[in-house]
Short mmCIF file of C-alpha atoms in Angstrom, two decimals:
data_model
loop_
_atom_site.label_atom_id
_atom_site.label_comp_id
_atom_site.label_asym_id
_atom_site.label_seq_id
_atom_site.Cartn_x
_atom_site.Cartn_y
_atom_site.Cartn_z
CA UNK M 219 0.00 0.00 0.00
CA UNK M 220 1.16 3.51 -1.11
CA UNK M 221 2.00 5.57 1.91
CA UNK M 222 0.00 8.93 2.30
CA UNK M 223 0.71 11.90 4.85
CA UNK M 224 -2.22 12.30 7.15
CA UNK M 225 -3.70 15.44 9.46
CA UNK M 226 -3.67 15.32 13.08
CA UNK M 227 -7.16 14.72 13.16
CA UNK M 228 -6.26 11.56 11.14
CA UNK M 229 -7.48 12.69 7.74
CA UNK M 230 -6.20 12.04 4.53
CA UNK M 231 -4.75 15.22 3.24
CA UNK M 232 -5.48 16.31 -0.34
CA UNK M 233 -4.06 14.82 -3.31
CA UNK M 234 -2.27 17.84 -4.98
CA UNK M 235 -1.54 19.26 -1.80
CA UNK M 236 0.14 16.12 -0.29
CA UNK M 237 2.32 16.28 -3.85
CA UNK M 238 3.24 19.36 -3.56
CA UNK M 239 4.34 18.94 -0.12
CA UNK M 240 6.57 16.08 -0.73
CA UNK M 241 7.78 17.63 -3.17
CA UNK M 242 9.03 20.59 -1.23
CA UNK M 243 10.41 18.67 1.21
CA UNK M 244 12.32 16.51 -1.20
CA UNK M 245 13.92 19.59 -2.96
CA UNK M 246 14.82 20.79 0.69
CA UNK M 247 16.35 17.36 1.09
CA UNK M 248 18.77 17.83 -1.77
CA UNK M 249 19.50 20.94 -1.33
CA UNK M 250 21.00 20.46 2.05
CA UNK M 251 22.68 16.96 1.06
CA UNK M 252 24.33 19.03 -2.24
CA UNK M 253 25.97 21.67 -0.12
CA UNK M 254 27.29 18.64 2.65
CA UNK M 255 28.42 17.09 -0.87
CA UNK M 256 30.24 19.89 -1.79
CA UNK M 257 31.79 21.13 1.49
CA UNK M 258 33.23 17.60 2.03
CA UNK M 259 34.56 17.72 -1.91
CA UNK M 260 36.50 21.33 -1.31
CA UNK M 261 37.43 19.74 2.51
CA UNK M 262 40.64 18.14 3.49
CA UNK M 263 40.79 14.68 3.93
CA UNK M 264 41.41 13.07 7.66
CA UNK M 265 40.33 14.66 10.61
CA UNK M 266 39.55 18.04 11.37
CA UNK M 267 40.86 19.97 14.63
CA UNK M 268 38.06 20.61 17.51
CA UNK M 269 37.85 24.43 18.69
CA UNK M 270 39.23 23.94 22.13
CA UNK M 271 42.17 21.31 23.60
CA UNK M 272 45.84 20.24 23.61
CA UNK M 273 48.28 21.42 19.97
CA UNK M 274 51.50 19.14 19.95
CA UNK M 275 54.46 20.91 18.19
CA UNK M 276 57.00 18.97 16.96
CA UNK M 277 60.04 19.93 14.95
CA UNK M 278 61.09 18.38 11.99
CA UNK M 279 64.77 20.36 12.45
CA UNK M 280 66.91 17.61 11.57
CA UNK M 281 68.22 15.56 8.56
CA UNK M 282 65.61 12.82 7.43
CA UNK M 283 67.09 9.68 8.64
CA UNK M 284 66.76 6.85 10.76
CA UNK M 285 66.86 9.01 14.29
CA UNK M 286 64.34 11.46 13.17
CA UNK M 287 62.59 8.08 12.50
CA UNK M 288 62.18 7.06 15.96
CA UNK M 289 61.54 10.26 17.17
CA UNK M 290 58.18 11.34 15.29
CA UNK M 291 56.91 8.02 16.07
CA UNK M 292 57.49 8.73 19.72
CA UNK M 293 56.21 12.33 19.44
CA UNK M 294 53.37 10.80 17.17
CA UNK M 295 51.90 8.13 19.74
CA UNK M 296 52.24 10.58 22.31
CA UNK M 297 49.81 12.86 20.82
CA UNK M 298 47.97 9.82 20.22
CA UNK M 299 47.51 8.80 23.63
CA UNK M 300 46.89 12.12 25.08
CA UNK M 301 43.99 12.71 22.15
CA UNK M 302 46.10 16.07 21.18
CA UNK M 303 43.24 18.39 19.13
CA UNK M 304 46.04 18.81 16.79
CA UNK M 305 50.09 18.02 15.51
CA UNK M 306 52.17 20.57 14.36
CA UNK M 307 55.42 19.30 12.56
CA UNK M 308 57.43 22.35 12.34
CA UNK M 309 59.58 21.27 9.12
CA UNK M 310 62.97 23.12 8.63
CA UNK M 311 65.11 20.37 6.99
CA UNK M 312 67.00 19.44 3.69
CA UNK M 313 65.74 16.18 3.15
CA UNK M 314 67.77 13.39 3.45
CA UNK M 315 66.67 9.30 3.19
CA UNK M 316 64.10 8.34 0.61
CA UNK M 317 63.56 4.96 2.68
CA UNK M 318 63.18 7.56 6.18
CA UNK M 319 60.64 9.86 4.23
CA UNK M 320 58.74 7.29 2.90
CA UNK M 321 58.44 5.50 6.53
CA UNK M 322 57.76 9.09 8.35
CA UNK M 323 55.06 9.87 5.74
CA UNK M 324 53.52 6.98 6.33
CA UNK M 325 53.34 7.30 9.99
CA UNK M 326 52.00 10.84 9.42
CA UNK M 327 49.02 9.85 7.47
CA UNK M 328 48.02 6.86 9.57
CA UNK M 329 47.76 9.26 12.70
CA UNK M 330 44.52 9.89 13.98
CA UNK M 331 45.25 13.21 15.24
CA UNK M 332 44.62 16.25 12.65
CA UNK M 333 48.00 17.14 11.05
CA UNK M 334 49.36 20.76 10.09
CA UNK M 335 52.74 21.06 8.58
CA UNK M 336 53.96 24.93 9.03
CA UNK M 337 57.03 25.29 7.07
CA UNK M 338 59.40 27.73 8.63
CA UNK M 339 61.96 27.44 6.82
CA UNK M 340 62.85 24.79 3.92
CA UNK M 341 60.84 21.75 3.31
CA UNK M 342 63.40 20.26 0.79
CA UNK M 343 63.83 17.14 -1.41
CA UNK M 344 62.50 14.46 1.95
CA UNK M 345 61.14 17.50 3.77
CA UNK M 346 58.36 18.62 0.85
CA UNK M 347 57.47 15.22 0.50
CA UNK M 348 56.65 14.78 4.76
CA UNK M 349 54.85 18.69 4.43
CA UNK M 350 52.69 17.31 1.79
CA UNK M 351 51.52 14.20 3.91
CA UNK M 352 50.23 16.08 6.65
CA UNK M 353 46.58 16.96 6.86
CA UNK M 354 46.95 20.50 5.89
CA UNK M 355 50.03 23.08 4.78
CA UNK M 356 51.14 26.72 6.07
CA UNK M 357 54.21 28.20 5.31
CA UNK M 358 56.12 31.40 6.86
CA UNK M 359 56.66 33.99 4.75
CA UNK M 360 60.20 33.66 3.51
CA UNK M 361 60.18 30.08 3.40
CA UNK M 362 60.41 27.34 0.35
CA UNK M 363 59.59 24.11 -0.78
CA UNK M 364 60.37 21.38 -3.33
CA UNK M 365 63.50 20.97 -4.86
CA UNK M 366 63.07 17.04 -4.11
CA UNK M 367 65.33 15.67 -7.45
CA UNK M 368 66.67 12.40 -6.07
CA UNK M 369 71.11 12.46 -5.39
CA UNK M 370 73.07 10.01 -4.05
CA UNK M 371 75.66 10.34 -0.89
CA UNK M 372 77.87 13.35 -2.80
CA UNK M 373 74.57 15.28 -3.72
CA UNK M 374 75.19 14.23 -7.69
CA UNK M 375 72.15 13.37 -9.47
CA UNK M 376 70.53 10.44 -9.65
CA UNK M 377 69.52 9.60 -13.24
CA UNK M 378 67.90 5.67 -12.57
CA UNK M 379 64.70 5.26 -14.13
CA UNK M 380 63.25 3.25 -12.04
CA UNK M 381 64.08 5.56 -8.55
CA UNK M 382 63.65 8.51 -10.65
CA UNK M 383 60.14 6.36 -11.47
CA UNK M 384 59.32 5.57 -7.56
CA UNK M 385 59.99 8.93 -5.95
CA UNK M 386 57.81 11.12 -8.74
CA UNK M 387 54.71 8.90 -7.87
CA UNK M 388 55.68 9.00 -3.95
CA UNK M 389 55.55 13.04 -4.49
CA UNK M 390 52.09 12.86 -6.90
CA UNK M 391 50.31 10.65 -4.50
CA UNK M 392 51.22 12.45 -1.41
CA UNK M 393 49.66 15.98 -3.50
CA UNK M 394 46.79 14.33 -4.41
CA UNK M 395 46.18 13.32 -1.15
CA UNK M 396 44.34 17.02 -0.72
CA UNK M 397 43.74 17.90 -3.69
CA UNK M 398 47.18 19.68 -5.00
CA UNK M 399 48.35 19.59 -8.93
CA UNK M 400 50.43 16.12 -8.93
CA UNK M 401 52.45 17.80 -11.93
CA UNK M 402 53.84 20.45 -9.91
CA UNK M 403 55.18 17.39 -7.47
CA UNK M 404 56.48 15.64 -10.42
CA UNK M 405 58.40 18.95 -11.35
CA UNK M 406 60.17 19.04 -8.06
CA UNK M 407 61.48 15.36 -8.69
CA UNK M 408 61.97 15.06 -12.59
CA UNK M 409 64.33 17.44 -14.45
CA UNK M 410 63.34 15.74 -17.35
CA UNK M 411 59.76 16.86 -17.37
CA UNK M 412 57.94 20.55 -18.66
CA UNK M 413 55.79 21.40 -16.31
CA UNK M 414 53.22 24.47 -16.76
CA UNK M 415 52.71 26.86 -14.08
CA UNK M 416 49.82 28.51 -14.96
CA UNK M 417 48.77 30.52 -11.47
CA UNK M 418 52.46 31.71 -11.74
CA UNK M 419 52.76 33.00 -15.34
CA UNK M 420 55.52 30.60 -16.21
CA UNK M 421 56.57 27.55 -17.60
CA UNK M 422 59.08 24.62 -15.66
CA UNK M 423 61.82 24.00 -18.44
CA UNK M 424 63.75 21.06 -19.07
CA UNK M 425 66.83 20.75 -16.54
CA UNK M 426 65.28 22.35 -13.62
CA UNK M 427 63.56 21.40 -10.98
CA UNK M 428 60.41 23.10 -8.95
CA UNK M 429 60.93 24.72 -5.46
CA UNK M 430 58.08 27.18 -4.48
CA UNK M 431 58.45 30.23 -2.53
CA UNK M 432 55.87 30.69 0.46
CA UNK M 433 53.75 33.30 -1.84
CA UNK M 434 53.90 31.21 -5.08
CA UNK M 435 52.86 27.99 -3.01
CA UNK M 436 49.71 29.50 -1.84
CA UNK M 437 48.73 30.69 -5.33
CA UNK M 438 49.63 27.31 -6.91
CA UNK M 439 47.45 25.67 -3.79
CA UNK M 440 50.56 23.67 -2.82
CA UNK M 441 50.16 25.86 0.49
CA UNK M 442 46.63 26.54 2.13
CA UNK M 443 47.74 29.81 4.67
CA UNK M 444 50.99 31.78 4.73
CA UNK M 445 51.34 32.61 8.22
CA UNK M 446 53.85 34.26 10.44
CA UNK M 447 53.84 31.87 13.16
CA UNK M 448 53.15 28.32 14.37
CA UNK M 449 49.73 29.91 16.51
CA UNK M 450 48.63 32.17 13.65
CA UNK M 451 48.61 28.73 11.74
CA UNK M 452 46.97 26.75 14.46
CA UNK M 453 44.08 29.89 14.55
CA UNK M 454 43.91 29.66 10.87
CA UNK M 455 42.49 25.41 11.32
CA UNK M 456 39.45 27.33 13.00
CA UNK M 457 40.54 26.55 16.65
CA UNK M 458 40.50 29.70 19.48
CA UNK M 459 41.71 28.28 22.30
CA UNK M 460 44.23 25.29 23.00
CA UNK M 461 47.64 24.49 25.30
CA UNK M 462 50.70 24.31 23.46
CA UNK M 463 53.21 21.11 24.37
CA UNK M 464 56.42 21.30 22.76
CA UNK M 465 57.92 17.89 21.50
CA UNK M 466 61.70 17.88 21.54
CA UNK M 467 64.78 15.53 20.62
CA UNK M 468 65.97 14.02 24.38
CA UNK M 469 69.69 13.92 24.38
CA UNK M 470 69.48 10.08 23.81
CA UNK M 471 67.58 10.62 20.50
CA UNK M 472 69.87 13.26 19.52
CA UNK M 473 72.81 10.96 20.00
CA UNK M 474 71.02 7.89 17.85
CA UNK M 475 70.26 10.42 15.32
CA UNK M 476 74.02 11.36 14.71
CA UNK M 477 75.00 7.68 15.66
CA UNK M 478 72.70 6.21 12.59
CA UNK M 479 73.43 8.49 9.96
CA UNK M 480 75.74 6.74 7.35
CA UNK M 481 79.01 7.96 7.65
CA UNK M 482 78.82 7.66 11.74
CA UNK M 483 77.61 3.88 11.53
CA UNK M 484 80.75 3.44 9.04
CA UNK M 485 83.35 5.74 10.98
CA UNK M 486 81.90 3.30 14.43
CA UNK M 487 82.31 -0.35 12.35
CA UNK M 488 85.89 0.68 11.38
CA UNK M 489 87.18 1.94 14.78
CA UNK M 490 85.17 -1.31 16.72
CA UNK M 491 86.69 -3.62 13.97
CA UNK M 492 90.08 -2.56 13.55
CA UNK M 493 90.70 -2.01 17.56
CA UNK M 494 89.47 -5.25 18.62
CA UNK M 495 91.52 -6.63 16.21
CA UNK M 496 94.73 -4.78 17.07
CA UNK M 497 93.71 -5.78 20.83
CA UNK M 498 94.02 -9.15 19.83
CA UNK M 499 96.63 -9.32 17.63
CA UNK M 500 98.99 -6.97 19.65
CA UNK M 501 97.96 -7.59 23.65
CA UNK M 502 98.66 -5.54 26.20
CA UNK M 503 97.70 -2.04 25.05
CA UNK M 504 94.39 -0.97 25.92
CA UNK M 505 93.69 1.56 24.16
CA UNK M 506 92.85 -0.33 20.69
CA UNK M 507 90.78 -2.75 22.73
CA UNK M 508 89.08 -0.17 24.90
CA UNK M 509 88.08 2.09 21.51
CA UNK M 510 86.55 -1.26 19.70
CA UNK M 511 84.21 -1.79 22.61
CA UNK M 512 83.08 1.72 23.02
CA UNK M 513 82.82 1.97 19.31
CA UNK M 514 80.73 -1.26 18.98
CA UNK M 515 78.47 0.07 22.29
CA UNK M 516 77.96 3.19 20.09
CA UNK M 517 76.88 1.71 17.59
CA UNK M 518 74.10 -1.03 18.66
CA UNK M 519 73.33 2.33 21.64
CA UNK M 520 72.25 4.11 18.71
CA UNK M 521 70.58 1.53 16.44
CA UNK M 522 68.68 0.00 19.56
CA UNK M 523 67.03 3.59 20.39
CA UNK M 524 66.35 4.14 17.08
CA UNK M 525 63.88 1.06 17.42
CA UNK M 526 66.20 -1.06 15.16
CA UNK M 527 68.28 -3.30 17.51
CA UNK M 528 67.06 -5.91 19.75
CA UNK M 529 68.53 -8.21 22.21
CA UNK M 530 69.09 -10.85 19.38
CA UNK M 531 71.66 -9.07 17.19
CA UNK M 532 73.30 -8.12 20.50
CA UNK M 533 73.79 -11.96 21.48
CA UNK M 534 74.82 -12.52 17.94
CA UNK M 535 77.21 -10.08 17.74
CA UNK M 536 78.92 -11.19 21.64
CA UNK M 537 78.80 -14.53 20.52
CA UNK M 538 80.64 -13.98 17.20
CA UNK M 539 83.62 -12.04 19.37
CA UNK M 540 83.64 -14.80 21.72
CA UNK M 541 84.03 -17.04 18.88
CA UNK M 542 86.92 -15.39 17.34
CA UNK M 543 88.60 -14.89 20.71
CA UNK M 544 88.46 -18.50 21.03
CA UNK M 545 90.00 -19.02 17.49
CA UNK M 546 93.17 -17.65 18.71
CA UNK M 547 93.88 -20.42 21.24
CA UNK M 548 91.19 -22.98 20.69
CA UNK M 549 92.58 -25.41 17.74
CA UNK M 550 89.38 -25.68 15.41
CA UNK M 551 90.31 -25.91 12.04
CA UNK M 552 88.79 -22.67 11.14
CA UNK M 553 85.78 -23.74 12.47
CA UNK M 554 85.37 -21.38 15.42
CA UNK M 555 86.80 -18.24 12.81
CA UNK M 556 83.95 -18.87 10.72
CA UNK M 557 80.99 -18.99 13.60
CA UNK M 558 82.72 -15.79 14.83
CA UNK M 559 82.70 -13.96 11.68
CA UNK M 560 79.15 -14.96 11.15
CA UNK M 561 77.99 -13.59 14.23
CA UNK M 562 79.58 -10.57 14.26
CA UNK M 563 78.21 -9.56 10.43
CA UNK M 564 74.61 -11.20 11.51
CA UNK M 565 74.31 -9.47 14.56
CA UNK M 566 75.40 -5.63 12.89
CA UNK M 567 73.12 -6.03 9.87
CA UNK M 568 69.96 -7.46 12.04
CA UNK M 569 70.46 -4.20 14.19
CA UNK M 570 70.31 -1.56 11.32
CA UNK M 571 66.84 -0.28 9.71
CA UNK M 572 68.33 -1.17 6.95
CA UNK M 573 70.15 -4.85 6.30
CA UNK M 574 71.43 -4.36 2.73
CA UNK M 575 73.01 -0.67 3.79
CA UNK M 576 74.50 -2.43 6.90
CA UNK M 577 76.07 -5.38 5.41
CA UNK M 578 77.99 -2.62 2.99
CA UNK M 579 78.94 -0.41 5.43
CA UNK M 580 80.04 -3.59 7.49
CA UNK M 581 82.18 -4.41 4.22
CA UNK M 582 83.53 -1.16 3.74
CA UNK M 583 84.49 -0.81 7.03
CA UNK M 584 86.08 -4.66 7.42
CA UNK M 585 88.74 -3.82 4.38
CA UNK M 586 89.46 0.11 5.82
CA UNK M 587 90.19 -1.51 9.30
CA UNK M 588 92.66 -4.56 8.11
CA UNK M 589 94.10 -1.62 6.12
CA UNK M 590 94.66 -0.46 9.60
CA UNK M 591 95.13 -3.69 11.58
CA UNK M 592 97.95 -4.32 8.94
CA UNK M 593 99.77 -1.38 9.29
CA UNK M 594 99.46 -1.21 13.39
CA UNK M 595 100.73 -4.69 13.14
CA UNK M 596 104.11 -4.90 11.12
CA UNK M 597 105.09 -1.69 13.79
CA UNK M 598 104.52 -3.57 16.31
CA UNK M 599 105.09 -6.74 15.12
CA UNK M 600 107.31 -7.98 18.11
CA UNK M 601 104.70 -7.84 20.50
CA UNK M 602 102.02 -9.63 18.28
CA UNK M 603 100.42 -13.04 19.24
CA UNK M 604 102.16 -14.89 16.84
CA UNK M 605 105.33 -14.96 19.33
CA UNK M 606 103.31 -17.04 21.09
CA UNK M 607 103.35 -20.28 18.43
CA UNK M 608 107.23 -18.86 17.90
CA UNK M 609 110.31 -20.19 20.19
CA UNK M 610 112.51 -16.92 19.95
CA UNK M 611 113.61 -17.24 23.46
CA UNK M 612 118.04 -18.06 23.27
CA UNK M 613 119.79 -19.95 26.06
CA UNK M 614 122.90 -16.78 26.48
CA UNK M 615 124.95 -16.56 28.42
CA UNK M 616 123.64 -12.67 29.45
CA UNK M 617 120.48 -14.47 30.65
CA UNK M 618 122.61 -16.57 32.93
CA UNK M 619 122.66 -19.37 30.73
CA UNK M 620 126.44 -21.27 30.76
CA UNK M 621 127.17 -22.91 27.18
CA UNK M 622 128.81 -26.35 26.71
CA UNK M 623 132.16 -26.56 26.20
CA UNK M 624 133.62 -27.14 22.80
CA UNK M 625 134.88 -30.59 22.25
CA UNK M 626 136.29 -30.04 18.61
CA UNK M 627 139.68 -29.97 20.85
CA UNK M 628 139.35 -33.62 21.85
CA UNK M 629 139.08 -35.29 17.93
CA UNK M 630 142.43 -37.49 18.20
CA UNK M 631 142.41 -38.10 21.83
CA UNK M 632 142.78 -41.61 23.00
CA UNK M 633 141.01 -43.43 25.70
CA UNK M 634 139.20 -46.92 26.53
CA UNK M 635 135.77 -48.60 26.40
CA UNK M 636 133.80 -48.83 29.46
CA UNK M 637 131.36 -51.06 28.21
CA UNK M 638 130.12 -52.60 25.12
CA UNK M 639 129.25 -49.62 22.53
CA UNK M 640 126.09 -51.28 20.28
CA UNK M 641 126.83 -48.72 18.70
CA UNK M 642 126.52 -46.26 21.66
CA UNK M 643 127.77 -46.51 25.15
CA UNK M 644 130.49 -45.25 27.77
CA UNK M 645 134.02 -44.76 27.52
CA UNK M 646 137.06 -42.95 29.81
CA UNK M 647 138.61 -40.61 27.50
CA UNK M 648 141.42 -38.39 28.68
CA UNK M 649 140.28 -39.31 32.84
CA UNK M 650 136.42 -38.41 31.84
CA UNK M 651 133.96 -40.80 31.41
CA UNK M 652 131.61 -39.80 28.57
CA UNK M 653 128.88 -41.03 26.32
CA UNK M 654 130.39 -42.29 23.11
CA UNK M 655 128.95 -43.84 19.93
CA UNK M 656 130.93 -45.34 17.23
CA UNK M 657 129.82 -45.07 13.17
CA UNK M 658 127.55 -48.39 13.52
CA UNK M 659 130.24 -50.68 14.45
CA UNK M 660 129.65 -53.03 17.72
CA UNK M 661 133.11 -52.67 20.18
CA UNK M 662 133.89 -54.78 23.01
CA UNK M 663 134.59 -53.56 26.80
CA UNK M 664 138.62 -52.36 27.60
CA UNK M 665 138.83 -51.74 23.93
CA UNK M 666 141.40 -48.88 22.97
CA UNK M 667 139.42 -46.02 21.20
CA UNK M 668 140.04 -42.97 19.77
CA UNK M 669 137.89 -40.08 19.00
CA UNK M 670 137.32 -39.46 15.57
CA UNK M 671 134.78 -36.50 15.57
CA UNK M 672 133.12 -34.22 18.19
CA UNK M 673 130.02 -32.11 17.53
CA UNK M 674 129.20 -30.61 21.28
CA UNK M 675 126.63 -33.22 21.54
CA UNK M 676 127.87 -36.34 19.97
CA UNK M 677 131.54 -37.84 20.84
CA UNK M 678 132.22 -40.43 17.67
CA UNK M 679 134.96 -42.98 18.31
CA UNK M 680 136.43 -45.63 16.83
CA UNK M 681 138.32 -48.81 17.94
CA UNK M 682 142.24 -48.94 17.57
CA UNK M 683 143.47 -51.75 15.82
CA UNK M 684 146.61 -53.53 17.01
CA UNK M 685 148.72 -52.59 13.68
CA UNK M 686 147.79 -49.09 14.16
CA UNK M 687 149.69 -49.35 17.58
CA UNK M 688 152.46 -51.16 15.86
#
């Protein structure tokens, strides 16, 4: 049955009228659900800010690597757990590590908490790519971002297709992810690419790469407020009161940051290698020994507060020294060497966020140290272990040793058997009795002998015949 609107007296109401109010109230329907349509189509994505409560500010001041990491997670669940009405990464930074960026930026749009990136300074190459993941975008006057072309370690180009490839669509999907021109993202990647800038009255040529000033940003929609300060921004997301918590580095995040970076974890495996080598090789120093182990601390210190290193690779890597330690005096045919060498790699490259970079770091720094260990050695190669498996200890006479006498002086002195010499046995020669063995030949007791050669251990006689006393 068709259903009809009805008076309160329980009438049916009129046809035409009934149509006509239906009507209106349908039109009224769409009306409002078109506008809540559009205002969620020109909205940002993700979570909006309330009006009143708690604004976490953390900065983004550092090179993007490992450390920095660690510590927007931390500064991320935080917020989390205190249900913060809003995070405010305060970006000043470089760039630095694709594989960092790519992990922070992920963190930063799984967050439940409203985002605002509020670039005060230079969100550059890494840094654009985290200030376009957050929920929304202000920039300080005087500030810039983009200029995200890919370069390897000496800040030369990187001109691999395929990375090239990755990090353009990295930049276009993090634009798109509120609505911002994933060309102009592109253009701060690819050199290779013409990019038009329409809002800006030029055109991106061939060969250079996109970095927007503050003022350009905003026009381009790359930025959605210039403002002069971190609370002018926070006003601007609608909110009119809140309490301010500033996020910063503790002094053990600091130190893993500087720890993990590349040339640090490298500089650390070549120092731990080559003086716990040198401790072994040449004992007795300290120094060499004491540097390895500090090194080596520094190094798993900083990996294991980065969130990287567990208590595995530790065990691993103490095993593997114990191991090698153990090769020195422990006859294993290798055996031991091998286990210890194993360890030692497993436990470094199971303790970095990264195995692959580890394991050539770990290589790098194995050949600089014997380098080292080789050198260190043949200076002070009269102290090394080796003299251990060497006899180089002499029986002088300064160490209160007393040599045997020379007995070249008795060859042609005469004396007699004592007993029977098969070949060897005892004979008086010149009043002294001696041990005395003859060239193979058997002699008889009270035989007359004479002594044929003398080597200061040996006495070699032979028997006088009776024609030779003729």
């Amino acid at each position: 049955m068709p259903l009809r609107w009805r008076n309160d007296a329980g009438g049916r109401l009129a046809g035409p009228i009934g149509r006509l109010l239906l009507a209106f109230a349908a039109s009224l329907l769409l009306i409002w659900s078109g506008a809540g349509i559009a205002q969620a189509a020109d909205g940002k994505d993700g979570p909006k800010p309330a009006e009143n409560g708690t604004v976490y500010v953390i900065p983004v001041k550092m090179t993007v690597e490992r450390g920095l990491a660690s510590f927007l997670d931390r500064a991320l669940t935080e917020a989390e757990e205190a249900r913060a009405a809003l995070v405010v990464l305060k970006i000043d930074t470089p760039g630095g590590s694709l594989q960092s960026a790519d992990e922070i930026g992920n963190r930063i749009r799984s967050t439940a908490v409203p985002t605002l990136a509020f670039v005060d300074g230079k969100a550059a190459s890494a840094g654009a790519y985290l200030a376009l993941n957050a929920g929304s975008l202000a920039m300080a006057p005087g500030s810039t971002i983009g200029a995200a072309m890919v370069v390897n370690g000496s800040g030369e180009a990187v001109d691999n297709p395929k990375t090239v490839s990755f990090w353009t669509s990295e930049m276009q999907a993090a634009a798109q992810l509120n609505g911002r021109d994933p060309a102009i993202a592109a253009g701060m990647v690819d050199p290779g690419l013409v990019v038009e800038l329409k809002e800006l009255g030029r055109t991106k040529q061939k060969g250079q790469i996109i970095s927007l000033t503050a003022d350009d940003a905003l026009k381009v929609g790359y930025a959605d407020v210039v403002a002069k300060s971190v609370d002018e921004a926070i006003r601007w997301t609608g909110m009119s009161q809140w309490t301010t918590v500033d996020i910063k580095p503790s002094l053990a995040e600091k130190l893993s940051h500087a720890i993990t970076s590349g040339g640090m974890t490298t500089l650390l495996l070549i120092l731990g290698i080559a003086g716990i080598l040198i401790e072994l090789l040449v004992p007795g120093f300290g120094a060499p020994g004491i540097i390895g182990i500090v090194s080596f601390g520094l190094y798993f210190f900083g990996q294991y507060i980065a969130g990287f290193a567990g208590a595995e690779s530790i065990v691993l890597f103490a095993l593997g020294i114990l191991f090698l330690i153990l090769e020195m005096f422990v006859p294993s045919f290798g055996i031991l060497g091998v286990l210890g060498v194993a360890g030692v790699a497993t436990g470094i490259a199971i303790a970095a966020y990264d195995t692959g970079d580890a394991l050539r770091a770990l290589g790098i720094a194995g050949l600089i140290a014997l380098a080292i260990v080789a050198v260190f050695a043949y200076a002070f190669r009269r102290k090394g272990i080796w003299n251990r498996f060497i006899l180089k200890d002499q029986l002088t006479t300064e160490q209160g040793y007393i040599p045997q006498e020379s007995r070249e002086s008795w060859i042609g002195r005469e004396g007699v058997s004592l007993s029977a010499l098969r070949p060897a046995g005892v004979a008086d020669i010149g009043g002294q009795r001696v041990d005395v063995v003859t060239s193979g030949e058997f002699v008889e007791r009270d035989r007359p002998l004479r002594v044929t050669a003398a080597d200061g251990t040996r006495i070699v006689v032979r028997e006088i015949r009776a024609a030779e006393t003729e």
